[in-house]
Short mmCIF file of C-alpha atoms in Angstrom, two decimals:
data_model
loop_
_atom_site.label_atom_id
_atom_site.label_comp_id
_atom_site.label_asym_id
_atom_site.label_seq_id
_atom_site.Cartn_x
_atom_site.Cartn_y
_atom_site.Cartn_z
CA UNK A 1 -45.09 5.15 10.49
CA UNK A 2 -42.36 7.77 10.42
CA UNK A 3 -39.04 7.19 8.69
CA UNK A 4 -35.91 7.07 10.99
CA UNK A 5 -33.61 10.08 10.81
CA UNK A 6 -30.54 8.66 9.24
CA UNK A 7 -28.59 11.91 10.17
CA UNK A 8 -28.85 11.31 13.68
CA UNK A 9 -27.46 7.66 13.38
CA UNK A 10 -23.90 7.28 14.43
CA UNK A 11 -22.39 4.08 13.05
CA UNK A 12 -19.28 4.38 15.31
CA UNK A 13 -21.62 4.00 18.38
CA UNK A 14 -21.94 0.16 17.31
CA UNK A 15 -17.94 -0.11 17.97
CA UNK A 16 -18.73 0.32 21.73
CA UNK A 17 -20.20 -3.19 21.52
CA UNK A 18 -17.19 -4.92 20.53
CA UNK A 19 -15.51 -5.19 23.95
CA UNK A 20 -18.80 -6.63 25.50
CA UNK A 21 -19.32 -9.15 22.62
CA UNK A 22 -15.67 -10.27 22.73
CA UNK A 23 -15.84 -10.87 26.44
CA UNK A 24 -19.08 -12.99 25.76
CA UNK A 25 -17.37 -15.01 23.20
CA UNK A 26 -14.18 -15.50 25.23
CA UNK A 27 -16.60 -16.57 28.26
CA UNK A 28 -18.40 -19.24 26.19
CA UNK A 29 -17.70 -22.98 26.83
CA UNK A 30 -15.98 -24.65 24.14
CA UNK A 31 -18.50 -27.31 22.64
CA UNK A 32 -17.59 -30.53 20.68
CA UNK A 33 -19.33 -30.41 17.38
CA UNK A 34 -19.40 -33.60 15.09
CA UNK A 35 -17.33 -33.36 12.09
CA UNK A 36 -19.48 -33.09 8.89
CA UNK A 37 -16.73 -31.88 6.50
CA UNK A 38 -15.84 -28.42 5.35
CA UNK A 39 -17.84 -26.30 2.97
CA UNK A 40 -15.29 -25.81 0.20
CA UNK A 41 -16.21 -22.18 -0.92
CA UNK A 42 -15.62 -21.15 2.71
CA UNK A 43 -12.33 -23.14 2.81
CA UNK A 44 -11.41 -21.46 -0.38
CA UNK A 45 -12.37 -17.99 0.90
CA UNK A 46 -10.17 -18.44 4.06
CA UNK A 47 -7.24 -19.52 1.98
CA UNK A 48 -7.40 -16.62 -0.14
CA UNK A 49 -8.41 -13.97 2.62
CA UNK A 50 -7.03 -15.05 5.90
CA UNK A 51 -7.33 -11.69 7.33
CA UNK A 52 -4.04 -12.08 9.22
CA UNK A 53 -0.98 -14.12 8.22
CA UNK A 54 1.69 -15.10 10.74
CA UNK A 55 5.13 -15.02 9.16
CA UNK A 56 8.82 -15.42 9.74
CA UNK A 57 11.98 -14.16 7.95
CA UNK A 58 13.78 -17.02 6.27
CA UNK A 59 16.45 -15.03 4.17
CA UNK A 60 17.71 -11.53 3.80
CA UNK A 61 19.45 -10.18 0.48
CA UNK A 62 21.25 -6.74 0.30
CA UNK A 63 21.00 -4.79 -2.69
CA UNK A 64 22.41 -1.63 -3.86
CA UNK A 65 20.86 1.78 -3.17
CA UNK A 66 20.12 0.76 0.55
CA UNK A 67 17.56 -1.90 0.07
CA UNK A 68 17.10 -5.33 1.37
CA UNK A 69 14.85 -8.03 0.26
CA UNK A 70 13.24 -10.43 2.98
CA UNK A 71 11.87 -13.79 2.18
CA UNK A 72 8.86 -14.60 4.54
CA UNK A 73 7.67 -18.01 5.11
CA UNK A 74 4.59 -19.32 7.18
CA UNK A 75 4.94 -19.63 10.75
CA UNK A 76 2.94 -22.91 11.89
CA UNK A 77 3.71 -22.42 15.56
CA UNK A 78 1.66 -19.06 15.70
CA UNK A 79 -1.14 -20.36 13.38
CA UNK A 80 -0.14 -19.97 9.72
CA UNK A 81 0.57 -23.05 7.75
CA UNK A 82 0.32 -21.81 4.05
CA UNK A 83 0.46 -18.56 2.17
CA UNK A 84 -2.61 -16.76 0.53
CA UNK A 85 -2.02 -16.52 -3.10
CA UNK A 86 -1.54 -12.97 -4.58
CA UNK A 87 -1.85 -11.04 -7.93
CA UNK A 88 1.45 -9.30 -9.21
CA UNK A 89 1.14 -5.72 -7.94
CA UNK A 90 -0.36 -6.44 -4.61
CA UNK A 91 0.93 -5.59 -1.14
CA UNK A 92 1.19 -6.78 2.49
CA UNK A 93 0.30 -4.45 5.26
CA UNK A 94 2.74 -5.28 8.14
CA UNK A 95 1.84 -4.89 11.78
CA UNK A 96 4.77 -3.41 13.73
CA UNK A 97 5.44 -2.51 17.49
CA UNK A 98 8.17 0.02 17.78
CA UNK A 99 8.58 0.60 21.42
CA UNK A 100 5.24 2.28 22.63
CA UNK A 101 4.02 2.56 19.06
CA UNK A 102 1.82 0.15 17.22
CA UNK A 103 1.61 0.84 13.68
CA UNK A 104 1.18 -0.61 10.09
CA UNK A 105 3.02 -0.06 6.96
CA UNK A 106 2.29 -1.49 3.35
CA UNK A 107 5.05 -3.23 1.17
CA UNK A 108 4.52 -4.50 -2.26
CA UNK A 109 5.21 -8.15 -2.83
CA UNK A 110 8.34 -8.30 -5.23
CA UNK A 111 8.33 -12.08 -5.72
CA UNK A 112 6.40 -14.11 -8.16
CA UNK A 113 2.79 -15.00 -7.36
CA UNK A 114 3.56 -18.54 -7.93
CA UNK A 115 6.16 -18.58 -5.06
CA UNK A 116 3.51 -18.14 -2.71
CA UNK A 117 2.51 -21.74 -3.41
CA UNK A 118 5.80 -22.86 -2.40
CA UNK A 119 5.74 -21.04 0.79
CA UNK A 120 7.63 -17.94 -0.10
CA UNK A 121 6.75 -14.21 0.10
CA UNK A 122 9.49 -11.50 -0.82
CA UNK A 123 9.17 -8.04 0.08
CA UNK A 124 11.94 -5.46 -0.52
CA UNK A 125 12.33 -2.38 1.72
CA UNK A 126 14.32 0.62 1.20
CA UNK A 127 15.54 3.18 3.89
CA UNK A 128 13.52 6.41 3.94
CA UNK A 129 14.75 9.64 5.45
CA UNK A 130 12.77 10.01 8.63
CA UNK A 131 11.08 6.50 7.82
CA UNK A 132 10.33 5.01 11.24
CA UNK A 133 9.17 1.42 9.99
CA UNK A 134 11.62 1.18 7.10
CA UNK A 135 14.79 1.94 9.52
CA UNK A 136 13.28 -0.38 12.09
CA UNK A 137 13.00 -3.22 9.60
CA UNK A 138 16.43 -2.64 7.93
CA UNK A 139 18.14 -2.36 11.34
CA UNK A 140 16.55 -5.21 13.47
CA UNK A 141 14.97 -7.74 11.22
CA UNK A 142 17.14 -11.01 11.09
CA UNK A 143 16.43 -14.47 9.83
CA UNK A 144 13.82 -15.94 12.27
CA UNK A 145 12.18 -12.54 13.09
CA UNK A 146 8.43 -13.28 13.50
CA UNK A 147 6.26 -10.73 11.22
CA UNK A 148 2.42 -10.22 11.31
CA UNK A 149 1.01 -9.31 8.11
CA UNK A 150 -2.54 -8.92 6.25
CA UNK A 151 -3.59 -10.82 3.44
CA UNK A 152 -2.60 -9.73 0.11
CA UNK A 153 -4.21 -6.32 -0.71
CA UNK A 154 -4.44 -3.56 -3.34
CA UNK A 155 -5.55 -3.17 -6.94
CA UNK A 156 -2.42 -2.18 -8.61
CA UNK A 157 -2.82 -5.28 -10.89
CA UNK A 158 -3.14 -6.24 -14.41
CA UNK A 159 -6.87 -6.64 -15.50
CA UNK A 160 -7.25 -7.77 -19.15
CA UNK A 161 -10.97 -6.49 -19.04
CA UNK A 162 -9.53 -3.03 -18.46
CA UNK A 163 -6.04 -2.85 -19.52
CA UNK A 164 -4.41 -2.95 -22.71
CA UNK A 165 -2.34 -6.19 -23.88
CA UNK A 166 0.81 -4.13 -23.52
CA UNK A 167 1.92 -2.59 -20.24
CA UNK A 168 4.41 0.34 -20.35
CA UNK A 169 5.78 0.15 -16.63
CA UNK A 170 7.28 3.15 -15.07
CA UNK A 171 9.31 2.78 -11.91
CA UNK A 172 11.48 4.94 -9.87
CA UNK A 173 13.65 3.65 -7.16
CA UNK A 174 11.98 0.86 -4.88
CA UNK A 175 8.97 1.20 -7.12
CA UNK A 176 10.53 -1.71 -9.29
CA UNK A 177 9.13 -4.10 -6.68
CA UNK A 178 5.66 -4.93 -8.16
CA UNK A 179 6.97 -4.75 -11.82
CA UNK A 180 9.68 -7.41 -10.73
CA UNK A 181 6.60 -9.40 -9.59
CA UNK A 182 4.76 -8.80 -12.70
CA UNK A 183 7.54 -9.67 -15.06
CA UNK A 184 8.07 -13.10 -13.48
CA UNK A 185 4.13 -13.68 -13.48
CA UNK A 186 4.22 -13.06 -17.26
CA UNK A 187 7.38 -15.25 -17.63
CA UNK A 188 5.55 -17.93 -15.46
CA UNK A 189 2.54 -17.68 -17.68
CA UNK A 190 0.25 -16.57 -15.01
CA UNK A 191 -0.36 -13.04 -16.66
CA UNK A 192 -1.56 -12.80 -20.20
CA UNK A 193 0.33 -9.44 -21.06
CA UNK A 194 3.41 -7.90 -22.38
CA UNK A 195 5.59 -5.59 -20.10
CA UNK A 196 7.95 -2.69 -21.26
CA UNK A 197 9.72 -1.39 -18.09
CA UNK A 198 11.42 1.95 -17.99
CA UNK A 199 13.26 1.88 -14.74
CA UNK A 200 14.49 5.29 -13.57
CA UNK A 201 17.58 5.46 -11.42
CA UNK A 202 20.38 7.92 -10.73
CA UNK A 203 23.16 5.57 -12.01
CA UNK A 204 23.17 1.84 -13.04
CA UNK A 205 24.59 0.89 -9.88
CA UNK A 206 21.33 2.05 -8.03
CA UNK A 207 19.08 -0.02 -10.32
CA UNK A 208 17.95 -2.95 -8.18
CA UNK A 209 17.57 -6.48 -9.60
CA UNK A 210 19.62 -5.50 -12.73
CA UNK A 211 21.21 -9.02 -13.34
CA UNK A 212 18.11 -10.83 -12.48
CA UNK A 213 15.78 -8.79 -14.66
CA UNK A 214 18.40 -8.95 -17.70
CA UNK A 215 18.30 -12.72 -17.30
CA UNK A 216 14.51 -12.65 -17.30
CA UNK A 217 14.48 -10.43 -20.41
CA UNK A 218 16.49 -12.89 -22.31
CA UNK A 219 14.53 -15.88 -21.19
CA UNK A 220 10.96 -14.10 -21.86
CA UNK A 221 10.32 -12.39 -25.10
CA UNK A 222 7.20 -10.61 -23.25
CA UNK A 223 9.36 -8.79 -21.09
CA UNK A 224 11.73 -5.66 -21.89
CA UNK A 225 13.60 -3.49 -19.55
CA UNK A 226 14.82 0.01 -20.17
CA UNK A 227 17.06 1.72 -17.75
CA UNK A 228 16.64 5.65 -17.45
CA UNK A 229 19.60 7.17 -15.89
CA UNK A 230 19.45 10.61 -14.52
CA UNK A 231 23.18 11.15 -13.32
CA UNK A 232 25.14 9.16 -15.80
CA UNK A 233 25.32 8.19 -19.48
CA UNK A 234 25.61 4.36 -20.17
CA UNK A 235 25.51 2.28 -23.41
CA UNK A 236 22.15 0.74 -23.61
CA UNK A 237 20.37 3.09 -21.39
CA UNK A 238 18.54 6.38 -21.76
CA UNK A 239 20.02 9.48 -19.96
CA UNK A 240 17.80 12.02 -18.09
CA UNK A 241 14.22 11.45 -17.05
CA UNK A 242 11.21 9.52 -18.19
CA UNK A 243 9.78 11.96 -20.66
CA UNK A 244 6.86 11.89 -23.13
CA UNK A 245 9.70 11.40 -25.86
CA UNK A 246 11.13 8.28 -24.01
CA UNK A 247 7.76 6.68 -23.50
CA UNK A 248 6.69 7.16 -27.17
CA UNK A 249 10.17 5.62 -28.14
CA UNK A 250 9.42 2.25 -26.59
CA UNK A 251 5.58 2.27 -26.49
CA UNK A 252 3.78 0.28 -29.10
CA UNK A 253 1.74 1.68 -32.04
CA UNK A 254 -2.10 1.79 -30.90
CA UNK A 255 -3.35 1.33 -27.32
CA UNK A 256 -1.19 0.50 -24.41
CA UNK A 257 -1.52 0.81 -20.62
CA UNK A 258 0.77 2.81 -18.35
CA UNK A 259 1.53 1.69 -14.83
CA UNK A 260 3.42 4.01 -12.61
CA UNK A 261 5.06 3.07 -9.11
CA UNK A 262 7.60 5.41 -7.49
CA UNK A 263 7.85 8.40 -5.20
CA UNK A 264 5.62 11.41 -5.29
CA UNK A 265 8.03 13.49 -7.27
CA UNK A 266 8.11 10.94 -10.11
CA UNK A 267 4.38 11.03 -10.22
CA UNK A 268 4.20 14.85 -10.63
CA UNK A 269 6.74 14.84 -13.41
CA UNK A 270 5.61 11.88 -15.38
CA UNK A 271 1.84 12.71 -15.02
CA UNK A 272 2.70 16.03 -16.94
CA UNK A 273 4.49 14.22 -19.49
CA UNK A 274 1.55 11.53 -19.95
CA UNK A 275 -0.98 14.53 -20.46
CA UNK A 276 0.81 15.23 -23.83
CA UNK A 277 0.36 11.71 -24.92
CA UNK A 278 -3.55 12.00 -24.46
CA UNK A 279 -3.99 8.49 -23.46
CA UNK A 280 -7.47 7.12 -22.46
CA UNK A 281 -7.77 7.59 -18.65
CA UNK A 282 -8.45 3.99 -17.91
CA UNK A 283 -5.04 2.96 -19.33
CA UNK A 284 -3.17 5.22 -16.68
CA UNK A 285 -2.63 3.43 -13.28
CA UNK A 286 -0.98 4.57 -10.29
CA UNK A 287 0.21 2.55 -7.51
CA UNK A 288 -0.10 3.98 -4.03
CA UNK A 289 2.95 5.86 -3.14
CA UNK A 290 2.53 5.25 0.81
CA UNK A 291 2.07 8.26 3.32
CA UNK A 292 1.63 11.71 2.13
CA UNK A 293 4.03 14.42 3.26
CA UNK A 294 4.19 18.14 2.89
CA UNK A 295 0.63 19.06 2.59
CA UNK A 296 1.57 22.97 2.71
CA UNK A 297 3.09 22.46 -0.57
CA UNK A 298 -0.35 22.02 -2.10
CA UNK A 299 -1.67 25.26 -3.89
CA UNK A 300 -5.09 24.86 -2.14
CA UNK A 301 -3.66 24.29 1.34
CA UNK A 302 -5.26 27.07 3.51
CA UNK A 303 -3.46 29.58 5.80
CA UNK A 304 -3.65 28.38 9.31
CA UNK A 305 -3.04 30.25 12.64
CA UNK A 306 -1.10 27.53 14.56
CA UNK A 307 1.62 24.97 13.97
CA UNK A 308 -0.24 22.28 16.06
CA UNK A 309 -3.75 21.60 17.49
CA UNK A 310 -5.25 19.28 20.10
CA UNK A 311 -6.62 15.93 18.61
CA UNK A 312 -9.11 13.99 20.84
CA UNK A 313 -9.52 10.52 19.85
CA UNK A 314 -12.39 8.34 20.87
CA UNK A 315 -12.25 4.49 20.34
CA UNK A 316 -14.71 1.99 21.55
CA UNK A 317 -15.75 4.20 24.68
CA UNK A 318 -12.11 5.27 25.38
CA UNK A 319 -11.00 9.00 24.88
CA UNK A 320 -7.44 10.41 24.75
CA UNK A 321 -6.10 13.78 23.77
CA UNK A 322 -2.90 14.38 22.16
CA UNK A 323 -0.79 17.14 20.45
CA UNK A 324 -1.19 17.07 16.65
CA UNK A 325 1.32 19.03 14.43
CA UNK A 326 -0.34 20.71 11.25
CA UNK A 327 1.82 19.10 8.79
CA UNK A 328 1.61 15.38 10.07
CA UNK A 329 -1.36 13.16 9.11
CA UNK A 330 -3.66 12.43 11.83
CA UNK A 331 -2.78 8.70 11.44
CA UNK A 332 0.80 9.13 12.03
CA UNK A 333 -0.09 11.47 15.14
CA UNK A 334 -2.04 8.83 16.77
CA UNK A 335 0.83 6.04 16.06
CA UNK A 336 3.31 8.06 17.64
CA UNK A 337 1.22 8.63 20.68
CA UNK A 338 0.85 4.94 21.16
CA UNK A 339 -2.85 5.17 19.94
CA UNK A 340 -3.70 1.85 17.73
CA UNK A 341 -5.48 2.92 14.72
CA UNK A 342 -6.69 0.66 12.02
CA UNK A 343 -4.61 1.12 8.56
CA UNK A 344 -3.51 -0.68 5.56
CA UNK A 345 -2.69 1.43 2.54
CA UNK A 346 -1.81 4.95 4.13
CA UNK A 347 -2.92 6.30 0.84
CA UNK A 348 -6.23 7.16 1.20
CA UNK A 349 -7.62 4.16 -0.97
CA UNK A 350 -8.30 1.11 1.05
CA UNK A 351 -10.69 2.99 3.66
CA UNK A 352 -9.52 0.59 6.46
CA UNK A 353 -8.85 3.81 8.77
CA UNK A 354 -12.21 5.35 7.87
CA UNK A 355 -13.27 7.47 11.01
CA UNK A 356 -15.90 10.09 11.95
CA UNK A 357 -14.75 13.74 12.41
CA UNK A 358 -17.11 14.69 15.22
CA UNK A 359 -15.79 18.21 15.25
CA UNK A 360 -12.93 20.47 13.79
CA UNK A 361 -11.57 20.96 10.37
CA UNK A 362 -9.01 18.78 8.31
CA UNK A 363 -7.10 19.30 4.99
CA UNK A 364 -7.03 16.40 2.54
CA UNK A 365 -5.14 16.76 -0.73
CA UNK A 366 -7.31 16.29 -3.60
CA UNK A 367 -5.04 13.78 -5.49
CA UNK A 368 -5.30 11.23 -2.68
CA UNK A 369 -8.96 11.82 -1.41
CA UNK A 370 -10.64 8.60 -2.05
CA UNK A 371 -13.61 9.05 0.04
CA UNK A 372 -17.12 8.44 -1.24
CA UNK A 373 -19.96 11.03 -1.66
CA UNK A 374 -21.50 9.73 1.63
CA UNK A 375 -18.33 10.21 3.57
CA UNK A 376 -18.42 13.94 2.70
CA UNK A 377 -21.95 14.30 3.64
CA UNK A 378 -21.85 12.56 6.91
CA UNK A 379 -18.28 13.68 8.04
CA UNK A 380 -16.18 10.79 7.66
CA UNK A 381 -12.39 11.08 6.72
CA UNK A 382 -9.47 8.94 6.18
CA UNK A 383 -6.82 9.88 8.82
CA UNK A 384 -4.03 8.45 6.75
CA UNK A 385 -4.28 11.48 4.41
CA UNK A 386 -5.98 14.05 6.53
CA UNK A 387 -4.16 16.92 8.35
CA UNK A 388 -5.48 19.04 11.10
CA UNK A 389 -6.53 22.71 10.63
CA UNK A 390 -8.14 23.15 13.94
CA UNK A 391 -8.64 21.25 17.25
CA UNK A 392 -10.29 17.97 16.49
CA UNK A 393 -12.55 15.25 17.85
CA UNK A 394 -12.25 12.12 16.07
CA UNK A 395 -14.01 8.81 16.68
CA UNK A 396 -11.72 5.83 15.39
CA UNK A 397 -12.92 2.10 14.93
CA UNK A 398 -10.82 -0.28 16.98
CA UNK A 399 -8.08 -2.28 15.62
CA UNK A 400 -9.04 -5.91 14.39
CA UNK A 401 -6.57 -8.08 16.14
CA UNK A 402 -7.82 -11.32 14.81
CA UNK A 403 -9.11 -12.76 11.35
#
């Protein structure tokens, strides 16, 4: 018996079955099933991984530096009665409809995990120049606004089997949010770690949650905050940037983990500083910094002959061709043209946007290329961090609209 040729098998063909299967399910009659009790492992799995969560804004807090925090609660009228538990450092992927665009954006949970048991999440949003989602949220969300979000996602979490007992956190700007969550989790006794947080800001006024974190520092001996200010000198703060010398000044003797969360520019600078400290690789963790911009700045970005190309997108048997600018990710191009594409992290890690490149060439920065070897072999890409180098044909899985 001959073996099947796996190279000729296209998994994307199976997505064309989705509309037909959904129609059969919706047409099936509802049947009364005798109640036999729930299977507890399944109930627990649904509570932790609901797939989708329907929430509403209950409180808005304005911070310095153009940031706002939004408290989110379950929305029972739309089908969510309780919140999924999360680990400090995880994020929510928000589903947004802005005009003709349907898009997703990840935002770190800045609240204590324990607050989820009380029916409250908090995310903190900072306005970004050219940021479609952040500007929409800041300008339009009010108390009562309905929000559709994923379950908690991400791996920027403390793991005692991998991480050292002491974590040196390095944050920049809105990158403070997962560390605020971790600091509260440590104070609540939900994480067995010590956190030394180096927070980079231009001025002390720009440092978010300053009073709250200072109060937490006094109440919790396992948490320490050091503000590092680039544009002013203040008593009790470091002046300048987060260098290897600053890290060594506050880090403990022996092994420690370094967690980083902030903008791309901070990562590029701090990574060079960390190289001098010669830490074991497993002790350096980076949070996803969201969408990647400016691929042409990379040294291996190839010369191209055009500023834009034609992108043909196939989803479940439907096809649409749009203009794709060279310096914009394929995911953003699809969203801007009203094409609903699956996405969560937007940083090349989660694989939710995993799509098949039928023809054409793309560029993916090495620093965020999270594809498996099989993806490279069979022509799969992550559109969130892939940029066109030619005309393309792309097969994209349909967006999952329910848990």
